[in-house]
Each structure stands twice: as C-alpha cells, then as structure tokens.
CSV table of C-alpha atoms in Angstrom, one decimal:
chain,number,residue,atom,x,y,z
A,11,MET,CA,128.2,290.4,160.6
A,12,SER,CA,124.7,289.7,159.5
A,13,ASP,CA,125.4,291.0,155.9
A,14,VAL,CA,128.4,288.8,155.6
A,15,GLY,CA,126.5,285.7,156.8
A,16,GLY,CA,123.5,286.4,154.6
A,17,THR,CA,125.7,286.8,151.5
A,18,SER,CA,127.5,283.5,152.2
A,19,VAL,CA,124.3,281.5,152.5
A,20,ALA,CA,122.8,282.9,149.3
A,21,PHE,CA,126.0,282.1,147.4
A,22,GLU,CA,126.0,278.5,148.5
A,23,ARG,CA,122.4,278.1,147.6
A,24,LYS,CA,123.1,279.5,144.1
A,25,GLY,CA,126.0,277.1,143.6
A,26,TYR,CA,123.9,274.1,144.7
A,27,GLY,CA,121.2,275.0,142.2
A,28,ARG,CA,123.8,275.0,139.4
A,29,GLY,CA,124.4,271.3,139.9
A,30,LEU,CA,120.7,270.2,139.5
A,31,ILE,CA,119.0,268.9,136.2
A,32,LEU,CA,115.3,268.5,136.5
A,33,GLY,CA,115.7,268.3,140.2
A,34,LEU,CA,118.4,265.6,139.9
A,35,THR,CA,122.0,265.9,140.8
A,36,MET,CA,124.7,265.3,138.2
A,37,ALA,CA,125.4,261.8,139.7
A,38,GLU,CA,121.7,260.8,139.5
A,39,THR,CA,121.5,262.1,136.0
A,40,MET,CA,124.5,259.9,135.0
A,41,LEU,CA,122.9,256.9,136.6
A,42,LEU,CA,119.7,257.4,134.7
A,43,LEU,CA,121.5,257.7,131.4
A,44,VAL,CA,123.5,254.5,132.1
A,45,PHE,CA,120.2,252.7,132.9
A,46,CYS,CA,118.6,253.8,129.6
A,47,LEU,CA,121.7,252.6,127.7
A,48,LEU,CA,121.5,249.2,129.4
A,49,LEU,CA,117.8,248.9,128.4
A,50,ALA,CA,118.6,249.7,124.7
A,51,ALA,CA,121.5,247.3,124.7
A,52,GLY,CA,119.3,244.5,126.2
A,53,ALA,CA,116.7,245.1,123.4
A,54,ILE,CA,119.4,244.9,120.7
A,55,ILE,CA,120.9,241.8,122.2
A,56,HIS,CA,117.4,240.1,122.4
A,57,LYS,CA,116.8,240.9,118.7
A,58,LYS,CA,120.2,239.5,117.7
A,59,GLU,CA,119.5,236.3,119.7
A,60,GLN,CA,116.2,235.9,117.8
A,61,GLU,CA,117.9,236.4,114.5
A,62,ALA,CA,120.6,233.9,115.5
A,63,ALA,CA,117.9,231.3,116.4
A,64,GLU,CA,116.2,231.8,113.0
A,65,ALA,CA,119.6,231.4,111.3
A,66,ARG,CA,120.2,228.2,113.2
A,67,LYS,CA,116.8,226.8,112.1
A,68,ILE,CA,117.6,227.6,108.5
A,69,ALA,CA,121.0,226.0,108.8
A,70,GLN,CA,119.4,222.9,110.3
A,71,SER,CA,116.9,222.7,107.5
A,72,ILE,CA,119.6,223.1,104.9
A,73,GLN,CA,121.6,220.4,106.6
A,74,GLU,CA,118.6,218.0,106.6
A,75,THR,CA,118.0,218.7,102.9
A,76,VAL,CA,121.6,218.0,102.2
A,77,ARG,CA,121.4,214.8,104.2
A,78,LYS,CA,118.4,213.6,102.3
A,79,LEU,CA,120.0,214.4,99.0
A,80,ASP,CA,123.1,212.6,100.1
A,81,GLU,CA,121.0,209.5,101.0
A,82,GLU,CA,119.2,209.6,97.7
A,83,ASN,CA,122.5,209.9,95.9
A,84,LYS,CA,123.9,206.9,97.8
A,85,ARG,CA,120.7,204.9,97.0
A,86,LEU,CA,120.9,205.7,93.3
A,87,LEU,CA,124.7,204.8,93.3
A,88,ALA,CA,123.9,201.5,95.0
A,89,GLN,CA,121.3,200.8,92.3
A,90,LEU,CA,123.8,201.7,89.6
A,91,ASN,CA,126.5,199.5,91.1
A,92,ALA,CA,124.1,196.6,91.4
A,93,PHE,CA,124.1,196.3,87.6
A,94,LYS,CA,127.9,196.2,87.3
A,95,PRO,CA,128.4,192.6,88.4
A,96,ALA,CA,125.7,191.3,86.0
A,97,THR,CA,127.0,193.2,83.0
A,98,GLY,CA,130.7,193.5,83.8
A,99,ARG,CA,130.7,197.1,82.8
A,100,ASN,CA,129.3,200.5,83.8
A,101,VAL,CA,125.7,201.2,82.8
A,102,SER,CA,125.4,203.6,79.9
A,103,ASP,CA,123.4,206.8,79.9
A,104,GLN,CA,120.9,205.3,77.6
A,105,GLU,CA,120.5,202.2,79.7
A,106,TRP,CA,120.1,204.3,82.8
A,107,ARG,CA,117.4,206.4,81.1
A,108,GLU,CA,115.6,203.2,80.3
A,109,LEU,CA,115.8,202.0,83.8
A,110,VAL,CA,114.4,205.3,85.1
A,111,LEU,CA,111.6,205.1,82.6
A,112,ALA,CA,110.9,201.5,83.6
A,113,LYS,CA,110.7,202.6,87.2
A,114,GLU,CA,108.2,205.4,86.3
A,115,VAL,CA,106.1,202.8,84.4
A,116,VAL,CA,106.0,200.5,87.5
A,117,GLU,CA,105.0,203.4,89.7
A,118,THR,CA,102.2,204.3,87.2
A,119,ILE,CA,100.9,200.7,87.3
A,120,LYS,CA,100.9,200.8,91.1
A,121,LYS,CA,99.0,204.1,91.2
A,122,ALA,CA,96.4,202.5,88.9
A,123,GLY,CA,95.8,199.9,91.7
A,124,LEU,CA,97.5,197.0,89.9
A,125,THR,CA,100.6,195.0,90.6
A,126,VAL,CA,103.2,194.4,87.9
A,127,GLU,CA,102.1,190.7,87.8
A,128,GLU,CA,98.5,191.7,87.2
A,129,ALA,CA,99.6,194.0,84.4
A,130,VAL,CA,101.6,191.2,82.8
A,131,LYS,CA,98.6,188.9,82.9
A,132,SER,CA,96.4,191.5,81.3
A,133,ALA,CA,98.9,192.1,78.5
A,134,PRO,CA,97.2,189.6,76.1
A,135,VAL,CA,93.8,191.3,76.5
A,136,ALA,CA,95.4,194.7,76.1
A,137,LYS,CA,97.0,193.5,72.9
A,138,VAL,CA,93.7,192.3,71.5
A,139,LEU,CA,92.1,195.7,72.3
A,140,ALA,CA,95.1,197.6,70.8
A,141,ASP,CA,95.0,195.5,67.6
A,142,ASN,CA,91.3,196.4,67.2
A,143,ASP,CA,91.8,200.1,67.9
A,144,VAL,CA,89.8,200.0,71.1
A,145,ASP,CA,90.2,203.0,73.5
A,146,VAL,CA,89.7,203.0,77.2
A,147,GLU,CA,86.0,204.0,77.1
A,148,GLN,CA,85.2,201.3,74.5
A,149,ALA,CA,87.1,198.8,76.6
A,150,LYS,CA,85.0,199.6,79.7
A,151,ALA,CA,81.8,199.1,77.6
A,152,MET,CA,83.2,195.7,76.4
A,153,VAL,CA,83.8,194.6,79.9
A,154,GLU,CA,80.1,194.9,80.7
A,155,HIS,CA,79.3,193.1,77.4
A,156,LEU,CA,81.7,190.2,78.2
A,157,GLU,CA,80.2,189.8,81.7
A,158,VAL,CA,76.7,189.4,80.2
A,159,LEU,CA,78.0,187.0,77.5
A,160,LYS,CA,79.9,184.9,80.0
A,161,GLU,CA,76.9,184.8,82.4
A,162,TYR,CA,74.6,183.4,79.8
A,163,GLY,CA,77.0,180.9,78.3
A,164,TYR,CA,78.2,182.8,75.2
A,165,VAL,CA,81.8,183.2,76.4
A,166,GLY,CA,84.0,180.7,78.2
A,167,ALA,CA,87.1,181.4,80.2
A,168,ALA,CA,89.5,183.1,77.9
A,169,LYS,CA,93.1,182.4,78.9
A,170,THR,CA,95.0,183.8,75.9
A,171,SER,CA,94.5,186.7,73.4
A,172,LYS,CA,93.5,184.1,70.8
A,173,ASP,CA,90.9,182.6,73.1
A,174,LEU,CA,89.4,186.0,73.8
A,175,SER,CA,89.3,186.9,70.0
A,176,GLU,CA,87.6,183.5,69.3
A,177,ALA,CA,85.1,184.0,72.1
A,178,LEU,CA,84.1,187.4,70.7
A,179,LYS,CA,83.6,186.0,67.3
A,180,LYS,CA,81.5,183.1,68.5
A,181,ALA,CA,79.3,185.5,70.4
A,182,GLY,CA,78.7,187.6,67.2
A,183,GLU,CA,80.6,190.5,68.8
A,184,THR,CA,83.4,192.5,67.4
A,185,VAL,CA,85.6,194.6,69.7
A,186,VAL,CA,84.8,198.0,68.4
A,187,ALA,CA,81.1,199.1,68.8
A,188,THR,CA,81.3,201.5,65.9
A,189,LYS,CA,82.2,199.0,63.3
A,190,PRO,CA,79.6,197.6,60.8
A,191,HIS,CA,77.9,194.3,61.6
A,192,ASP,CA,78.5,194.6,65.3
A,193,TRP,CA,75.5,192.8,66.7
A,194,PRO,CA,74.5,193.3,70.4
A,195,PRO,CA,74.4,190.2,72.6
A,196,ILE,CA,71.2,188.3,73.3
A,197,ILE,CA,70.4,187.9,77.0
A,198,SER,CA,68.8,184.5,77.8
A,199,LEU,CA,67.0,184.0,81.1
A,200,SER,CA,66.1,180.3,81.2
A,201,GLU,CA,64.8,178.0,84.0
A,202,LEU,CA,68.1,176.2,83.7
A,203,GLY,CA,69.7,179.4,85.0
A,204,GLY,CA,67.2,179.8,87.9
A,205,TYR,CA,64.7,182.1,86.2
A,206,ASN,CA,61.6,180.1,87.0
A,207,PHE,CA,57.9,180.4,86.3
A,208,ALA,CA,55.3,178.1,87.9
A,209,SER,CA,54.1,175.5,85.5
A,210,GLY,CA,51.6,177.0,83.0
A,211,SER,CA,51.9,180.4,84.8
A,212,ALA,CA,53.2,183.8,83.9
A,213,GLU,CA,53.6,185.1,87.4
A,214,LEU,CA,57.1,186.1,88.5
A,215,SER,CA,58.6,185.0,91.8
A,216,ASP,CA,60.1,187.7,94.1
A,217,ASP,CA,63.6,186.3,93.3
A,218,PHE,CA,62.9,186.6,89.6
A,219,LYS,CA,61.8,190.2,90.0
A,220,THR,CA,65.0,191.0,92.0
A,221,LYS,CA,67.2,189.5,89.3
A,222,LEU,CA,65.3,191.6,86.6
A,223,ARG,CA,65.8,194.8,88.6
A,224,ASP,CA,69.6,194.0,88.9
A,225,LEU,CA,69.7,193.2,85.2
A,226,SER,CA,68.1,196.4,84.0
A,227,LYS,CA,71.3,198.4,84.3
A,228,THR,CA,73.1,195.9,82.1
A,229,ILE,CA,70.3,196.0,79.5
A,230,ALA,CA,70.4,199.8,79.5
A,231,SER,CA,74.2,199.8,79.1
A,232,ILE,CA,74.1,197.5,76.1
A,233,ALA,CA,71.3,199.4,74.5
A,234,LYS,CA,73.1,202.8,75.0
A,235,SER,CA,76.4,201.5,73.8
A,236,TYR,CA,74.8,200.3,70.5
A,237,GLY,CA,72.7,203.4,70.1
A,238,VAL,CA,69.4,201.5,69.9
A,239,ASP,CA,66.0,202.4,71.3
A,240,VAL,CA,63.9,199.2,71.2
A,241,ILE,CA,64.1,196.3,73.7
A,242,GLU,CA,62.4,193.1,72.7
A,243,VAL,CA,61.3,190.6,75.4
A,244,ILE,CA,60.5,187.2,73.8
A,245,GLY,CA,58.8,184.4,75.8
A,246,HIS,CA,59.7,180.8,74.8
A,247,THR,CA,58.2,177.6,76.1
A,248,ASP,CA,58.8,173.9,75.6
A,249,GLU,CA,56.4,171.6,73.7
A,250,GLN,CA,54.3,170.3,76.6
A,251,ALA,CA,50.7,170.7,75.7
A,252,MET,CA,48.5,173.2,77.6
A,253,SER,CA,45.3,172.3,79.4
A,254,GLY,CA,43.2,173.8,76.6
A,255,GLU,CA,41.0,176.1,78.7
A,256,SER,CA,39.6,179.1,76.9
A,257,SER,CA,41.9,182.1,76.5
A,258,ASN,CA,41.2,185.7,77.5
A,259,MET,CA,44.5,187.0,76.1
A,260,ASP,CA,42.9,189.2,73.4
A,261,LYS,CA,41.0,191.3,75.9
A,262,GLY,CA,43.4,190.9,78.9
A,263,LEU,CA,46.8,192.0,77.5
A,264,GLN,CA,46.4,195.7,77.5
A,265,PRO,CA,45.0,196.0,81.0
A,266,VAL,CA,47.9,194.0,82.4
A,267,LEU,CA,50.5,196.2,80.6
A,268,ALA,CA,48.7,199.3,81.9
A,269,HIS,CA,49.0,197.9,85.5
A,270,LYS,CA,45.2,197.9,85.8
A,271,VAL,CA,45.0,194.2,86.6
A,272,GLU,CA,47.4,191.5,87.7
A,273,ILE,CA,49.2,189.1,85.4
A,274,SER,CA,47.4,186.2,87.1
A,275,THR,CA,44.1,187.3,85.4
A,276,LEU,CA,45.5,186.2,82.0
A,277,HIS,CA,44.6,182.6,80.9
A,278,PRO,CA,46.5,181.5,77.9
A,279,ALA,CA,45.2,178.4,76.1
A,280,ASP,CA,48.4,177.4,74.3
A,281,ASN,CA,52.1,177.7,74.4
A,282,ALA,CA,52.1,180.7,72.1
A,283,GLY,CA,49.9,182.5,74.5
A,284,LEU,CA,51.9,181.4,77.5
A,285,GLY,CA,55.1,182.7,76.0
A,286,LEU,CA,53.5,186.1,75.3
A,287,ALA,CA,52.0,186.2,78.8
A,288,ARG,CA,55.4,185.6,80.3
A,289,ALA,CA,57.0,188.2,78.1
A,290,ILE,CA,54.3,190.7,79.2
A,291,SER,CA,55.1,189.8,82.9
A,292,VAL,CA,58.8,190.6,82.4
A,293,THR,CA,58.0,193.7,80.3
A,294,SER,CA,55.8,195.1,83.1
A,295,ILE,CA,58.8,195.0,85.5
A,296,LEU,CA,61.4,196.4,83.1
A,297,ARG,CA,59.1,199.3,82.1
A,298,ASP,CA,59.2,200.6,85.7
A,299,MET,CA,63.0,200.6,85.9
A,300,PRO,CA,64.4,204.1,85.8
A,301,GLU,CA,67.5,203.0,83.8
A,302,LEU,CA,65.2,201.9,80.9
A,303,LYS,CA,63.1,205.1,80.7
A,304,GLY,CA,63.0,206.3,77.1
A,305,PHE,CA,63.3,202.8,75.6
A,306,THR,CA,60.4,201.1,73.9
A,307,ILE,CA,60.0,197.6,75.4
A,308,LEU,CA,58.0,195.2,73.3
A,309,PRO,CA,56.7,191.8,74.5
A,310,MET,CA,56.7,189.0,72.0
A,311,SER,CA,56.2,185.2,71.9
A,312,GLY,CA,58.2,182.5,70.3
A,313,GLY,CA,56.0,179.8,71.8
A,314,GLN,CA,57.5,176.4,71.5
A,315,LEU,CA,58.7,176.9,68.0
A,316,ILE,CA,62.3,178.2,68.5
A,317,LEU,CA,65.0,176.1,70.2
A,318,PRO,CA,67.9,177.7,72.1
A,319,GLY,CA,70.5,178.7,69.5
A,320,ASP,CA,67.8,180.1,67.1
A,321,ARG,CA,66.8,176.8,65.5
A,322,LEU,CA,63.2,175.9,64.6
A,323,THR,CA,61.9,172.8,66.3
A,324,ASP,CA,60.9,169.8,64.2
A,325,GLY,CA,58.6,168.6,66.9
A,326,ALA,CA,60.8,165.8,68.1
A,327,GLN,CA,62.1,167.6,71.2
A,328,ALA,CA,58.9,167.3,73.3
A,329,GLY,CA,58.9,166.9,77.0
A,330,ASP,CA,60.0,168.8,80.1
A,331,VAL,CA,63.0,170.8,79.0
A,332,LYS,CA,64.1,173.7,81.3
A,333,ALA,CA,66.5,175.2,78.8
A,334,ARG,CA,63.6,175.8,76.4
A,335,ARG,CA,61.5,177.6,78.9
A,336,ARG,CA,63.2,181.0,78.7
A,337,ILE,CA,62.9,184.7,78.3
A,338,GLU,CA,65.2,186.3,75.6
A,339,ILE,CA,66.0,190.0,75.7
A,340,ARG,CA,67.3,191.6,72.5
A,341,VAL,CA,67.9,195.2,71.6
A,342,ARG,CA,67.6,196.9,68.1
A,343,GLN,CA,67.0,200.2,66.4
A,344,ARG,CA,63.4,201.3,65.7
A,345,SER,CA,62.1,200.6,62.2
A,346,ARG,CA,61.9,203.6,60.1
A,347,GLU,CA,58.4,204.8,59.2
A,348,THR,CA,59.3,204.7,55.5
A,349,ASP,CA,59.9,200.9,55.9
A,350,LEU,CA,56.2,200.6,56.8
A,351,VAL,CA,54.8,202.3,53.8
A,352,PRO,CA,53.6,199.8,51.1
A,353,VAL,CA,55.3,199.9,47.8
A,354,GLU,CA,53.0,201.2,45.1
A,355,GLY,CA,51.4,198.3,43.3
A,356,SER,CA,52.1,195.8,46.0
A,357,LYS,CA,49.4,193.7,47.7
A,358,SER,CA,48.4,194.8,51.2
C-alpha cells in the first residue's frame, strides 16, 4: 500500500512542475504577457497622439497663412476695383505696375522719416541740386553752408528753386564745392547780431565765448569742405576816435596769443589797434577748439577802413554804428612758398 501511495504522490508532483514557467503557472504567464502588450500599445498610442497634435498645429498654421493670403488678395482686388469707376475700364498690367512702384516710392519716403507732402515741398530744392550734379554728401555740406549764410544775412527765405539759385549766386556760392571759383562764405559777427565788446575794449563776454565755441564746428566744416588750411579773423571798428593813450600792442601781442597774459593787458591807441586786439581775443578762443586743430588761425585788423559789404569808407560814416563793429571770419588756402620768393631784378 505504501508503494502505491508513494508512487501516486510523486507522479502528481511531477505533473504540477510541468505547468510552471519561472515559478509561474500558465495562467499567470499569460496575464503577464497581456500586461506587457498593453504597455507597448499604450506607448504606441501616446506617440501617435503626439504626431496627431503636431499635424494639427501644422494644419492650423497653413490655414492661418491661407487666410492671410486670402485677405491680402481681397485687399489688392479692392484697390484694383477702386480704379474702375474713375477710368471706366480695367487697369492694365502696365498701370498696375506703376501703381505698385508708386506705393514702393511712398514707403521709401516714409522710411526716410518724411511725409509725401514734405517730399513734394522739397522737390524744387532737389531739382536745383540735380541740375547742378550735386550728390547726397555734397547736399549735406551745402545745408551747413546755407545755414551760416542765412544766419548772417547772406541768404533770405528761398521759397522756389529760382529763389534758391539766386540766393546762392548772391552769396558768391555755387552748388558744387569742386567747381572752379566756388568761394567760401564769410562769417560776420557784428554787434548788431549780439556779438558785443565793451566800448574801446577787446575783452570777450561769457556769452560771446559760448557763441564762438558753438560756431567752431561750423567754421571747421566750411574749411574742410573747401579743402583750405588757413582761417583769418579780421577785426573791424567804426570811426569813433580812440582816447589816444599810448599803445603797448607791439610788445603785448605775442604774450596774449601765447596765453601768458590776459587780453585786458593790451592798450590800443587807435581803431586799427583795437580791431587787431579784438581779432586776437577771438583767435585765442578759436585756437583752443578741438575742431580747429591743424588749422592756422591768423588775427588781422581792418580798423575803421572797411564797411560791411567790402567797401572802403570815405570818412563820411562816422558815429556809433553797431553793424561796423564786427569780427569777420574767412577761410583760404595757404600761400605757396614760391609766391613769397622775390622775382629776380625786382625791388624788395
């Protein structure tokens, strides 16, 4: 009996072991496989959902682009149709191209910071410049010249292209700086314009000094545009007689220019000396301006002899005349050394 029982138990144990995989029954193994398949399917579904979302975004972007193109097309068609009532016909391809070109020109004008109205107003000036072959850079230089000329009374308000051309001619200016006989403007600083000296004095007021510092950039611009290297500062007076005290100008000029002593130490005895002292006073300020480094600045005197407008006095314009009390600033090219050599046989 014991053998039969022992054999039966061993057989059952052997059969049970045949149904196990890694310690799991067949049913448990199947459940594990099903779970793994579900995980894989979930991952695939998630990936497909992401791809679908990206596709929807692309589709929306395309739809938005199509919508914008459709709106632009409708706008252009509306512009095209707007011309039909006025012309009574369809706009030709050539006319359409001209309209598109006109639109581009308007946009260019706006990008330059101008309105169409301003561009139209500037057309006469642009024509004058074009007629004289002036490019953009030369036009910029001319703007600075015209501002100086207008400030000192050489140019009035030019309303038309003819007015502008006439103003330039009256000022001794031509439009192109490279043309022969193109004379630089003369800057006149008169008491009439607020450039004051005390009576009989060459001392500069603080306001005068400030104006000179502001003016130094304009002087440098004119000198550079004309390619010159000498700046002349000329002092002019009226014909009121001086007090007649003794002069120390001969010995005192150089120390003042060298900034060793003040301008107040000079004592001119006549108008010629007063004009020179005032020119020296202005020169001493201009020589310190960084914009004028490299230029030779020469003080000179016209005394009471030269009237405004470069006319010699006949002595009949005596009295207190503010317009005659002035400083004139001119620029020129340095004289060549060969010009200073005496011709053989000439008197020294």
